[in-house]
Tab-separated table of C-alpha atoms and ligand atoms in Angstrom:
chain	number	residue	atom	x	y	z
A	1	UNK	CA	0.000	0.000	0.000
A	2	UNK	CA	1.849	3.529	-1.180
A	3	UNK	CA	0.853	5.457	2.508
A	4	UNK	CA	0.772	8.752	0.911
A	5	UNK	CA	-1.466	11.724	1.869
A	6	UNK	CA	-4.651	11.683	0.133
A	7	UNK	CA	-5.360	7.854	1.070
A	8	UNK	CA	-4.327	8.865	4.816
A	9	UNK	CA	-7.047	11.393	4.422
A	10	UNK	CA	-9.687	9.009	3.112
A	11	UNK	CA	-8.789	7.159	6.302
A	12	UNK	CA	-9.315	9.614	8.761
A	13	UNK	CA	-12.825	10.152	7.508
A	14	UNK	CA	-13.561	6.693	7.685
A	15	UNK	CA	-12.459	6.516	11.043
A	16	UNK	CA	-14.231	9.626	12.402
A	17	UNK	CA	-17.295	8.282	10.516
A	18	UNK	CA	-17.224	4.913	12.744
A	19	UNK	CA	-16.182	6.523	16.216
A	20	UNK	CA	-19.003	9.196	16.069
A	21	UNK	CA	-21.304	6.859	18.411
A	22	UNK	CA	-18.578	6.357	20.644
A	23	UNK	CA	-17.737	9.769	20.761
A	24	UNK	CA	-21.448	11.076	21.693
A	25	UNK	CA	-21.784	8.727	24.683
A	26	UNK	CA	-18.331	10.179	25.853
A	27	UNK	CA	-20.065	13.380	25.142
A	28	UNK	CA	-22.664	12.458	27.692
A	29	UNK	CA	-20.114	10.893	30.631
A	30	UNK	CA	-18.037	14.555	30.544
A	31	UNK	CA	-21.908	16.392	31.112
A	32	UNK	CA	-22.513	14.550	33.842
A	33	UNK	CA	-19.759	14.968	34.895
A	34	UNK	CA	-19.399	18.553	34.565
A	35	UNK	CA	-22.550	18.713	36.339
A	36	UNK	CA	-21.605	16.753	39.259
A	37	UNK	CA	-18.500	18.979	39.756
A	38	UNK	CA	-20.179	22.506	39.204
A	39	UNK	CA	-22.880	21.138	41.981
A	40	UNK	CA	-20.553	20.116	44.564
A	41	UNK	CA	-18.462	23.354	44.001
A	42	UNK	CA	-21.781	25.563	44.823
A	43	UNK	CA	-22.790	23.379	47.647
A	44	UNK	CA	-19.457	24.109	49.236
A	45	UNK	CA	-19.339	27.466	48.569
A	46	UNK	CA	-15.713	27.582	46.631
A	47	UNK	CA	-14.803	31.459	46.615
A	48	UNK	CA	-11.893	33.356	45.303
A	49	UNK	CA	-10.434	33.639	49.476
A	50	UNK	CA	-10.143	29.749	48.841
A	51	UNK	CA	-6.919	30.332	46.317
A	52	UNK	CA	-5.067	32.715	48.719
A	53	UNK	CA	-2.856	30.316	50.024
A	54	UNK	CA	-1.411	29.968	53.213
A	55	UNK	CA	2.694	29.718	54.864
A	56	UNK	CA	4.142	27.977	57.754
A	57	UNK	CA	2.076	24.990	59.811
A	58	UNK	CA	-1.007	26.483	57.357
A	59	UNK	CA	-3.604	25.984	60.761
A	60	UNK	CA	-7.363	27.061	59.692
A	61	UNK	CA	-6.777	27.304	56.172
A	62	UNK	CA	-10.027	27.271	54.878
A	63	UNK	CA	-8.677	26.773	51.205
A	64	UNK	CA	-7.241	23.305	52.168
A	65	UNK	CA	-10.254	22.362	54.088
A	66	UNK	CA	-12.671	23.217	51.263
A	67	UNK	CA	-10.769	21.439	49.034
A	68	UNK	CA	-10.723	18.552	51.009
A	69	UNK	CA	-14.686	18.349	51.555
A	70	UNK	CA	-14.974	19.135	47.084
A	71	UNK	CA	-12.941	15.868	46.531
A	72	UNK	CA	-15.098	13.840	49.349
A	73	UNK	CA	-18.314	15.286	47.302
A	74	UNK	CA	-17.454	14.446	43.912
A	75	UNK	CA	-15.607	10.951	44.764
A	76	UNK	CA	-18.888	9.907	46.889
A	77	UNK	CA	-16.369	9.491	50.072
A	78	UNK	CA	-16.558	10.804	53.682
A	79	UNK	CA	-13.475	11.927	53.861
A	80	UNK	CA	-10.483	13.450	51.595
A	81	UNK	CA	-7.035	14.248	51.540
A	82	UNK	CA	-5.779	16.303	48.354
A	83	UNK	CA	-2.116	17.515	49.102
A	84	UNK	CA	0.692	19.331	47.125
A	85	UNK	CA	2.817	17.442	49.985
A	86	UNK	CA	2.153	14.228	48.400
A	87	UNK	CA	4.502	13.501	45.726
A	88	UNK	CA	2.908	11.427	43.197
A	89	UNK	CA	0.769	8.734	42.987
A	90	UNK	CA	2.526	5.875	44.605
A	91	UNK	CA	3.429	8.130	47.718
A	92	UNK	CA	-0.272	8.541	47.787
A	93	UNK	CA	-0.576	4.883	47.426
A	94	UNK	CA	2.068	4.061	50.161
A	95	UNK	CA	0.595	6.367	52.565
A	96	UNK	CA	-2.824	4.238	52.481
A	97	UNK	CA	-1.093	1.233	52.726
A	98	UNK	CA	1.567	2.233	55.607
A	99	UNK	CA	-1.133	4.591	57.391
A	100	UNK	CA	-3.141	1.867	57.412
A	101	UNK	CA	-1.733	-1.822	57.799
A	102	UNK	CA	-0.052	-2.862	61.015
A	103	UNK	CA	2.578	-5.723	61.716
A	104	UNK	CA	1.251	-9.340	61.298
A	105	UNK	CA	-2.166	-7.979	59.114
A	106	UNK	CA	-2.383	-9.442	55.678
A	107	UNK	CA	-2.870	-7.277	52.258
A	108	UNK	CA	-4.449	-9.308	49.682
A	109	UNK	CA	-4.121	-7.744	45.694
A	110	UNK	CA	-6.882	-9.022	43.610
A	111	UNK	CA	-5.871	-7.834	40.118
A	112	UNK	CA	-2.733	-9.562	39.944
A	113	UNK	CA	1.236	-7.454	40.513
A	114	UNK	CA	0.399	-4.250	41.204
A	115	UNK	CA	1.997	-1.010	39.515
A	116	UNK	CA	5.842	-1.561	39.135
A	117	UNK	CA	6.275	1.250	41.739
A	118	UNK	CA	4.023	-0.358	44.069
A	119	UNK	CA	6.512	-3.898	44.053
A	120	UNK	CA	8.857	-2.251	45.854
A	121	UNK	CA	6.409	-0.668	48.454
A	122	UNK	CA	5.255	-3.771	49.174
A	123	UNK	CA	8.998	-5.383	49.629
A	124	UNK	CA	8.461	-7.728	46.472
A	125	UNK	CA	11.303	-7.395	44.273
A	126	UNK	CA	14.258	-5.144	45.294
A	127	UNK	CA	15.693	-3.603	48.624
A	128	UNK	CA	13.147	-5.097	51.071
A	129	UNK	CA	14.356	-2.163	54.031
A	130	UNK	CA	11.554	0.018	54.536
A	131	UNK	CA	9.215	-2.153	52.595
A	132	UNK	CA	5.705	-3.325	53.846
A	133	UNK	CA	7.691	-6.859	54.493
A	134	UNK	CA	9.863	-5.226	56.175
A	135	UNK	CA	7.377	-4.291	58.573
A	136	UNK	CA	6.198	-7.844	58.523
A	137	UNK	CA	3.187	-6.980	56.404
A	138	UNK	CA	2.481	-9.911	54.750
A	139	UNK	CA	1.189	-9.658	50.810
A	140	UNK	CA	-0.543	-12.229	48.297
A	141	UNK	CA	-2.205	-11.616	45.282
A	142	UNK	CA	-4.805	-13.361	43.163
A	143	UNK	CA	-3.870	-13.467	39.288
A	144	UNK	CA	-6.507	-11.911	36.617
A	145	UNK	CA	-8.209	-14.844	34.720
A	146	UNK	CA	-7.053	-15.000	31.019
A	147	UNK	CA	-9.374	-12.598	29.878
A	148	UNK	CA	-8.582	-10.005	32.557
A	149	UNK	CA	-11.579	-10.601	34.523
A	150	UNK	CA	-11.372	-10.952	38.350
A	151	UNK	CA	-10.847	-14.402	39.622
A	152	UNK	CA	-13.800	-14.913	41.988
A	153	UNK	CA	-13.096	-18.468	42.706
A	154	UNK	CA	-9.794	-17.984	43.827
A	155	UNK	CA	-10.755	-14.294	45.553
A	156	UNK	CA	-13.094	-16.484	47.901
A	157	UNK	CA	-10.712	-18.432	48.489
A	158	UNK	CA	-8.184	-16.404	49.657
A	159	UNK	CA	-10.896	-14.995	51.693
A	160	UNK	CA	-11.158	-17.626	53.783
A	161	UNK	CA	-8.108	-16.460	55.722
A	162	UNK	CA	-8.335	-12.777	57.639
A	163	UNK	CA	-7.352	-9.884	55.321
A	164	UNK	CA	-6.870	-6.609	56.849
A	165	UNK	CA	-6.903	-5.195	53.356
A	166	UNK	CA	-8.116	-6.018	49.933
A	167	UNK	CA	-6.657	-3.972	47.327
A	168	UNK	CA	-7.264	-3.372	43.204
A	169	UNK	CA	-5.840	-1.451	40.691
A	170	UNK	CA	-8.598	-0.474	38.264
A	171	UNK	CA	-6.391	1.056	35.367
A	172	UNK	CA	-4.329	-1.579	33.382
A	173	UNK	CA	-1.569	0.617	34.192
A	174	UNK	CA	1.502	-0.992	31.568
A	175	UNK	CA	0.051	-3.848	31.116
A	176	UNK	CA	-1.948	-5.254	28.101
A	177	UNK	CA	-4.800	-6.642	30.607
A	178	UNK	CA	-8.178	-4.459	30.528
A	179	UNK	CA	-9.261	-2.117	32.665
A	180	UNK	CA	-11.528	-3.004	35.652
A	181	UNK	CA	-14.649	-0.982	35.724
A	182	UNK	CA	-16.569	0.643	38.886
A	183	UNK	CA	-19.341	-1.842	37.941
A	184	UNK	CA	-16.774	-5.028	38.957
A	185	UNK	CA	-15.634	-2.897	41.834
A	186	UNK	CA	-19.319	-2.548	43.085
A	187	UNK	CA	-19.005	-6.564	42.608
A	188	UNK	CA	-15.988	-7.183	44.571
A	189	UNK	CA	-17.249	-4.979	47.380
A	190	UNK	CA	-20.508	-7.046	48.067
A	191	UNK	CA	-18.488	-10.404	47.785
A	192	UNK	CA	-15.500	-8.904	50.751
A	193	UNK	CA	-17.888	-7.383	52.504
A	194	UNK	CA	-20.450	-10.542	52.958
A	195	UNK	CA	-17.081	-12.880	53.258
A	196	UNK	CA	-14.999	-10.295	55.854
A	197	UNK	CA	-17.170	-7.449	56.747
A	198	UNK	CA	-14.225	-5.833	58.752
A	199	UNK	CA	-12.082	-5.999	55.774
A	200	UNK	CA	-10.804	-2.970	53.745
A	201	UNK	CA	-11.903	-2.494	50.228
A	202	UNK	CA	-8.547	-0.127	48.739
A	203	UNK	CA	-9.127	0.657	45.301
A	204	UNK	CA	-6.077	2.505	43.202
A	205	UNK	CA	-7.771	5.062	41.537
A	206	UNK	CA	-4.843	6.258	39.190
A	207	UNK	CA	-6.012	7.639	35.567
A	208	UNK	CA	-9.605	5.722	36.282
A	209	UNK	CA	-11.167	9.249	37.279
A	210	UNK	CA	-13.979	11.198	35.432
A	211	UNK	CA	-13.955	7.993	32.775
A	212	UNK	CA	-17.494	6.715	34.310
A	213	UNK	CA	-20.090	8.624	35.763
A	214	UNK	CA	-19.640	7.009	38.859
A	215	UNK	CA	-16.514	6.427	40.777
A	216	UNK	CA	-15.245	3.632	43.781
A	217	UNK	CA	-16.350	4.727	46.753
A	218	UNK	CA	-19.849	5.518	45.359
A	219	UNK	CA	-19.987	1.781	45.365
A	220	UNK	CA	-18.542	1.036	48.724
A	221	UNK	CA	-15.005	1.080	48.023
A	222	UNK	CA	-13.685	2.046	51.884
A	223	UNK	CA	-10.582	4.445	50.566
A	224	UNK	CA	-9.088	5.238	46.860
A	225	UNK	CA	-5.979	7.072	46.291
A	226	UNK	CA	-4.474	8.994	42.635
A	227	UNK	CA	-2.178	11.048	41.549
A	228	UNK	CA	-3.005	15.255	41.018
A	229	UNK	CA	-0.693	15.282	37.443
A	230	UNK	CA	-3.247	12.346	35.671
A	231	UNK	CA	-6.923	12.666	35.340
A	232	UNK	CA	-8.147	14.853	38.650
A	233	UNK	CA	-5.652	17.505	38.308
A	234	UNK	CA	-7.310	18.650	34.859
A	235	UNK	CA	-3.565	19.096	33.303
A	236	UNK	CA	-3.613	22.283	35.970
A	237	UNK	CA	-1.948	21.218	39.449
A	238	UNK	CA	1.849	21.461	39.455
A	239	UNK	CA	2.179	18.107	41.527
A	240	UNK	CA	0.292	16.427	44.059
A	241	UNK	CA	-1.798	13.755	45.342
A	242	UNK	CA	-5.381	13.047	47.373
A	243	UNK	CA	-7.078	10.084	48.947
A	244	UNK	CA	-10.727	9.624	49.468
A	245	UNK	CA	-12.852	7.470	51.749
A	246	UNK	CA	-13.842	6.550	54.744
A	247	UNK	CA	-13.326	9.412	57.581
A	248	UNK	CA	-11.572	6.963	60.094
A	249	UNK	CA	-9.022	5.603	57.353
A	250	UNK	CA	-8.211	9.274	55.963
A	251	UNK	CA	-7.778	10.319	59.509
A	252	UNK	CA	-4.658	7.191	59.724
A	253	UNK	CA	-3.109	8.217	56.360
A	254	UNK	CA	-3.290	11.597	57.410
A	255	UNK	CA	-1.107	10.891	60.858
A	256	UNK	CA	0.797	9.125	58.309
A	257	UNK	CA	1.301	12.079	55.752
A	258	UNK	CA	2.414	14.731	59.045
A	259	UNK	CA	2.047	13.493	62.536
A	260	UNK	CA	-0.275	11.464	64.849
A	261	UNK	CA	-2.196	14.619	66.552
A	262	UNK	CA	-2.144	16.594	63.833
A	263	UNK	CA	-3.099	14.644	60.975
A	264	UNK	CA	-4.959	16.722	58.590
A	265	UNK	CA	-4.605	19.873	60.842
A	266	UNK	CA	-1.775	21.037	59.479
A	267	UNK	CA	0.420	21.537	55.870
A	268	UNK	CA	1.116	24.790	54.089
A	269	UNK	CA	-0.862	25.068	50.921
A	270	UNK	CA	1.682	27.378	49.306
A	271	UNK	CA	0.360	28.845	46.245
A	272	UNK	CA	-0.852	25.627	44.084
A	273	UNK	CA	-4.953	25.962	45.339
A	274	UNK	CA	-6.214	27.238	42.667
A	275	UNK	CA	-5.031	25.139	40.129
A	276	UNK	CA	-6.155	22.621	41.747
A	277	UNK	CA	-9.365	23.368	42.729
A	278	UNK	CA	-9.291	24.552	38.397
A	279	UNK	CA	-7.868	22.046	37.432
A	280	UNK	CA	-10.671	20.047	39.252
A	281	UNK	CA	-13.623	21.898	37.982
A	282	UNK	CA	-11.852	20.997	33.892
A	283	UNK	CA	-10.970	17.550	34.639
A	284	UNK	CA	-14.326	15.613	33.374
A	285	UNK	CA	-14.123	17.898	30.122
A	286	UNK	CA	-9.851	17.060	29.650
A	287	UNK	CA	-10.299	13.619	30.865
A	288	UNK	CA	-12.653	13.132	27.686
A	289	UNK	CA	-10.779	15.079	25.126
A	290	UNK	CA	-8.149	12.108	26.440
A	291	UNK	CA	-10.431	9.684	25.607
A	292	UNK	CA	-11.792	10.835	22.364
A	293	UNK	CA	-8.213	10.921	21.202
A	294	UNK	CA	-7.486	7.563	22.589
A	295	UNK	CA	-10.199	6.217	20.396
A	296	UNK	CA	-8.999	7.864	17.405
A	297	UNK	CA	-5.918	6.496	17.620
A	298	UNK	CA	-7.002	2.632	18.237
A	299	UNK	CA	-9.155	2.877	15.205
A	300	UNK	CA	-6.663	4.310	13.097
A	301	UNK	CA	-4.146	2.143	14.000
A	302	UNK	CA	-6.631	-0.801	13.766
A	303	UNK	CA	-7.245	-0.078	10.289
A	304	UNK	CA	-3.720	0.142	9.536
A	305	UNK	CA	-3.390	-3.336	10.424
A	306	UNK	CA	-2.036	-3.652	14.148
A	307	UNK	CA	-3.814	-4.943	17.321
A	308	UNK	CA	-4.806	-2.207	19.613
A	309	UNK	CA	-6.396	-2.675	23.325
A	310	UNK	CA	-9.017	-1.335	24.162
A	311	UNK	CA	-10.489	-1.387	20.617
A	312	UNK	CA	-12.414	2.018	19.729
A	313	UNK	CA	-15.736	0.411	21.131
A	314	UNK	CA	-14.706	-1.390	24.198
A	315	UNK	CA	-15.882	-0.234	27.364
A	316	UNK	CA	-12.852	1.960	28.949
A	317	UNK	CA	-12.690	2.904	32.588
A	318	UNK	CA	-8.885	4.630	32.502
A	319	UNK	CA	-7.192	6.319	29.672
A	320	UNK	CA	-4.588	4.006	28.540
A	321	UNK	CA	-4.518	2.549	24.964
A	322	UNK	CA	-1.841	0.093	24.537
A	323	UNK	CA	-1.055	-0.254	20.433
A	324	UNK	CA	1.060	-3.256	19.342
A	325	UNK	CA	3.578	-2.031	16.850
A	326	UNK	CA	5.367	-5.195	16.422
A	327	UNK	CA	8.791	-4.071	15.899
A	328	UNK	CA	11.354	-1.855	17.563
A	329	UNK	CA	11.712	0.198	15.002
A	330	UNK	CA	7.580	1.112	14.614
A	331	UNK	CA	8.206	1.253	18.604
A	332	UNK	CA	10.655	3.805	18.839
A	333	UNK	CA	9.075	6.138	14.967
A	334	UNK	CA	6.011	6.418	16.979
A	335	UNK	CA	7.580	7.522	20.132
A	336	UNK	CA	9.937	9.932	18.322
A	337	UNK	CA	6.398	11.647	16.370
A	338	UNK	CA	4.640	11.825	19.459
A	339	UNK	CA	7.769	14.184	20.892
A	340	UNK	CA	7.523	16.069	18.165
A	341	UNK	CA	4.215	16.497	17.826
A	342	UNK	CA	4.410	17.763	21.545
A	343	UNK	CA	3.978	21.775	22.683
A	344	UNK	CA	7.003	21.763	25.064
A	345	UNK	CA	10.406	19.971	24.168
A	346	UNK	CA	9.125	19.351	20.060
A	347	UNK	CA	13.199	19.337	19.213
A	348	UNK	CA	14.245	16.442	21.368
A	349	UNK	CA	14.594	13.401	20.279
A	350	UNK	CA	14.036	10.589	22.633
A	351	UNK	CA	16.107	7.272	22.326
A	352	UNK	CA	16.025	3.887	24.149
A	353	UNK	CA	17.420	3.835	27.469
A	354	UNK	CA	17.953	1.657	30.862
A	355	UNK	CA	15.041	2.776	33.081
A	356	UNK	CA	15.123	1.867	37.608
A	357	UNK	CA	13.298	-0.701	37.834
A	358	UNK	CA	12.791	-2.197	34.209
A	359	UNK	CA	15.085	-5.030	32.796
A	360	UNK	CA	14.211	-3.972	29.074
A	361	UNK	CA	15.629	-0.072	27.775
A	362	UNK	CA	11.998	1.909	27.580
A	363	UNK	CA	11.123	4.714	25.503
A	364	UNK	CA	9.480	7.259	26.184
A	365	UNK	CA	7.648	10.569	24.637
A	366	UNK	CA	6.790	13.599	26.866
A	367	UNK	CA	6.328	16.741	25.634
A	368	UNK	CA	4.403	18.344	28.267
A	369	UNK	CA	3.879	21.800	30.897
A	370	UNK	CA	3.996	19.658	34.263
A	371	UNK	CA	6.780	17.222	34.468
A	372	UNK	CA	5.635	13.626	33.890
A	373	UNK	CA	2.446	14.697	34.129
A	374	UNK	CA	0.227	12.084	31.549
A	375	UNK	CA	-3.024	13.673	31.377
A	376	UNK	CA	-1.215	15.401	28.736
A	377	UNK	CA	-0.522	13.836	25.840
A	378	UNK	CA	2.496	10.856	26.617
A	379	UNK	CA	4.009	7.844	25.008
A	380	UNK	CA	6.026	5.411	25.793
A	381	UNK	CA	6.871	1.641	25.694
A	382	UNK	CA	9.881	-1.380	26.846
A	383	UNK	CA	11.920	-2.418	23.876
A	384	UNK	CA	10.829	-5.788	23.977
A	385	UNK	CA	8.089	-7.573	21.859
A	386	UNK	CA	5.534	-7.218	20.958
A	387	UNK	CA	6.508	-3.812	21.093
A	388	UNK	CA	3.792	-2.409	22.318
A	389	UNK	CA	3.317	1.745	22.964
A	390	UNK	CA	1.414	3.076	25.446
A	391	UNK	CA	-0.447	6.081	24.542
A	392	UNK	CA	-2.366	8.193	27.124
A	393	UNK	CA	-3.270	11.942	28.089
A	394	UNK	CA	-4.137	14.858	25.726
A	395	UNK	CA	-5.556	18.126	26.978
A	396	UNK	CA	-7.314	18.495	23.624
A	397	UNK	CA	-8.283	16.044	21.102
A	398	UNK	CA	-7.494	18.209	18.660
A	399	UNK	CA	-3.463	17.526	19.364
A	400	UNK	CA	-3.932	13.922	20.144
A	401	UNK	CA	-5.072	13.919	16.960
A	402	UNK	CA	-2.153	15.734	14.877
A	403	UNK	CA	0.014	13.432	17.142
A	404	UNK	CA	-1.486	10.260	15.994
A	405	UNK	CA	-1.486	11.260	12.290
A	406	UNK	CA	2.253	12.383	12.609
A	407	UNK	CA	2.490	8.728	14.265
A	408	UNK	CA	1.210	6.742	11.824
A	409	UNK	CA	2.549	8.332	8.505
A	410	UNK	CA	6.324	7.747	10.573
A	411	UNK	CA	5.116	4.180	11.579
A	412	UNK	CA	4.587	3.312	8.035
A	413	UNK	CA	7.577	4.690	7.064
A	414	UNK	CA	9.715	2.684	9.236
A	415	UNK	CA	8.193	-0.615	9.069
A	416	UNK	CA	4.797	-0.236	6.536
A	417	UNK	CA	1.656	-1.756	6.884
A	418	UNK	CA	2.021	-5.319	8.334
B	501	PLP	C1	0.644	6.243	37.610
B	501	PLP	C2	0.155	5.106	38.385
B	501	PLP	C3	0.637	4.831	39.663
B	501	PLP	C4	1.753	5.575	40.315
B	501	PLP	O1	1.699	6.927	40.168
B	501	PLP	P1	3.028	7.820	40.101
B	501	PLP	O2	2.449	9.182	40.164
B	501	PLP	O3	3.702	7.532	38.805
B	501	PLP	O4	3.858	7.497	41.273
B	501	PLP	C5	0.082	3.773	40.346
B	501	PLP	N1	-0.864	3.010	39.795
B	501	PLP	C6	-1.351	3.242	38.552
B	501	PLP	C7	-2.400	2.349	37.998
B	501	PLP	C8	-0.852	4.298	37.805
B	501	PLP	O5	-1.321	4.519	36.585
């Protein structure tokens, strides 16, 4: 096939053509969405005094607090925790999990290894010093079935045994498994709960927000936890973290975060409130221009002949599309596009290299305002086959969609239509 313009153009209209219907019902998630977010931000009042900021130990400030009851709202929790003091994600993560478990208590992970971050949290590969092991937390996990699905033979079984604390990951994360959808999580809830009432339902929440109209704890999840540079902090909040859930288990992370006696009393908001309580009130609108571009690009890519996951019309509940480029060098032309098709750092060209923690050299593409931060528009995969890139972020679909385009003509260029 000669790839040249005109048939790349006939292309794109077919694709836009058969993703409308998919694109409308994504139209309808963001409204309600939007709505939900606008309401909770009038019931509490948010005013322009919120975004002052505050110095020092930051006692009373109301900005903080505010915050803190807008994320309970909108997640459906008690409770919340949304920081600038956490550091990412897996701190955010780590702070549940240490805040929470105690020596000799049992943490049971139902949707297989966790994030690669979270391994070494939980003392499973690496230094084990400072680890949940090391604390003589002990950790199984149930695998995913085949087909990604939860396991529910084997997650009774392994609840036949006490379990302080049952945890899932509801975004594939890197992995080529599905997603896990808040409908699965409402599942897994009933099952724990009638099995081990006293046990802990932990759901990590990373890039799952603002993809469904309804989110974890809505369904009984006890406490989620995310990162503020994915899908909550609308592409806005310079760094950051929050966890939601139930007021007794945000009160332990919290003496976890600062101090026993403190808790949530205390922590200097600096500057960064009103991007995040803006970044907030934008993130059901960005998390969907993330989307729409996601499902552009696995059914153009689909039509060019490689195996995408999710396909353009599979339910999604995070933002990741994995694409299977099936050679190192489609792997590292569609990588290089994406950085150039990127706002900030166009001109660099990024190459294979040794990554902590990975045994393969990764790639990766990110052109973006907030460092790491892959709400915007990121790529990257391990240089190992079937060479598979993961795409995820865009704050418009407009440039995910440039990006893909510029993708796909250098794609076919390095390795052609398979
Ligand atoms: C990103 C992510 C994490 C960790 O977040 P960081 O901010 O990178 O530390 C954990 N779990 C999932 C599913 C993620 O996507």
């Amino acid at each position: 096939m000669e790839f040249g313009n005109s048939c790349l153009n006939k292309l794109v209209s077919e694709v836009e053509r058969e993703i409308d219907p998919v694109m409308t019902t994504l139209d309808d998630i963001s409204m309600h969405n939007q709505k939900r977010v606008l309401r909770v931000f009038r019931e509490c009042k948010v005013s322009d005094y919120h975004f002052k900021g505050s110095t020092g130990y930051g006692y009373n400030d109301q900005g903080r607090e505010v915050l803190d009851s807008v994320y309970a709202s909108i997640f459906g929790a008690e409770a919340a925790l949304v920081r600038g003091q956490i550091a990412s994600g897996t701190h955010a993560i780590a702070l549940c999990l240490f805040g929470i478990l105690r020596p000799g208590d049992r943490l049971l992970s139902v949707s297989g290894a966790p994030y690669d971050t979270l391994q070494k949290v939980i003392g499973m590969t690496g230094e084990i010093k400072g680890s949940l092991l090391d604390w003589g937390i002990k950790y199984e996990q149930v695998e995913l079935l085949s087909n990604a699905d939860l396991d529910w033979t084997n997650i009774d079984r392994a609840l036949e045994n006490p379990v302080k604390m049952v945890m899932l990951q509801r975004s594939r994360g890197y992995s080529l498994r599905k997603s896990i959808d808040v409908n699965n999580i409402n599942k897994l809830v009933r099952r724990v709960k009638k099995i081990q009432p006293e046990a802990i339902v932990f759901v990590d929440n990373c890039y799952g927000e603002f993809v469904e109209k309804i989110e974890p704890p809505m369904v009984g999840a006890d406490l989620i936890a995310g990162s503020l540079i994915k899908n909550p902090g609308g592409g806005l909040a310079p760094s950051g973290g929050y966890v939601a859930g139930r007021q007794d288990l945000v009160d332990l992370v919290s003496y976890r975060l600062t101090a026993p006696g403190v808790g949530a009393e205390i922590g200097a908001v600096m500057g960064w409130q009103r991007m995040f309580y803006q970044g907030l009130f934008m993130a059901p609108s960005i998390v969907v221009q993330a989307l729409k571009g996601a499902i552009f690009v696995s059914r153009l890519f689909e039509k060019l002949g490689f195996d995408v996951s999710p396909r353009y019309d599979e339910v999604r509940t995070d933002i990741v599309q994995a694409i299977k480029l099936g050679s190192k060098e489609g792997l590292i032309a569609f990588c290089q596009a994406v950085q150039a098709s990127s706002p900030v750092d166009s001109y660099v060209v990024p190459v294979p290299g040794e990554m902590p923690g990975y045994s393969d050299q990764v790639i990766m593409a990110a052109g973006t305002f907030i460092q790491g931060g892959s709400l915007e528009l990121t790529a990257d995969g391990p240089l190992r086959p079937p060479y598979v890139a993961y795409f995820q972020g865009g704050l418009t679909y407009e440039h995910v969609k440039i990006s893909a385009l510029r993708a796909a003509e250098k794609v076919m260029k390095a390795g052609g239509v398979k």
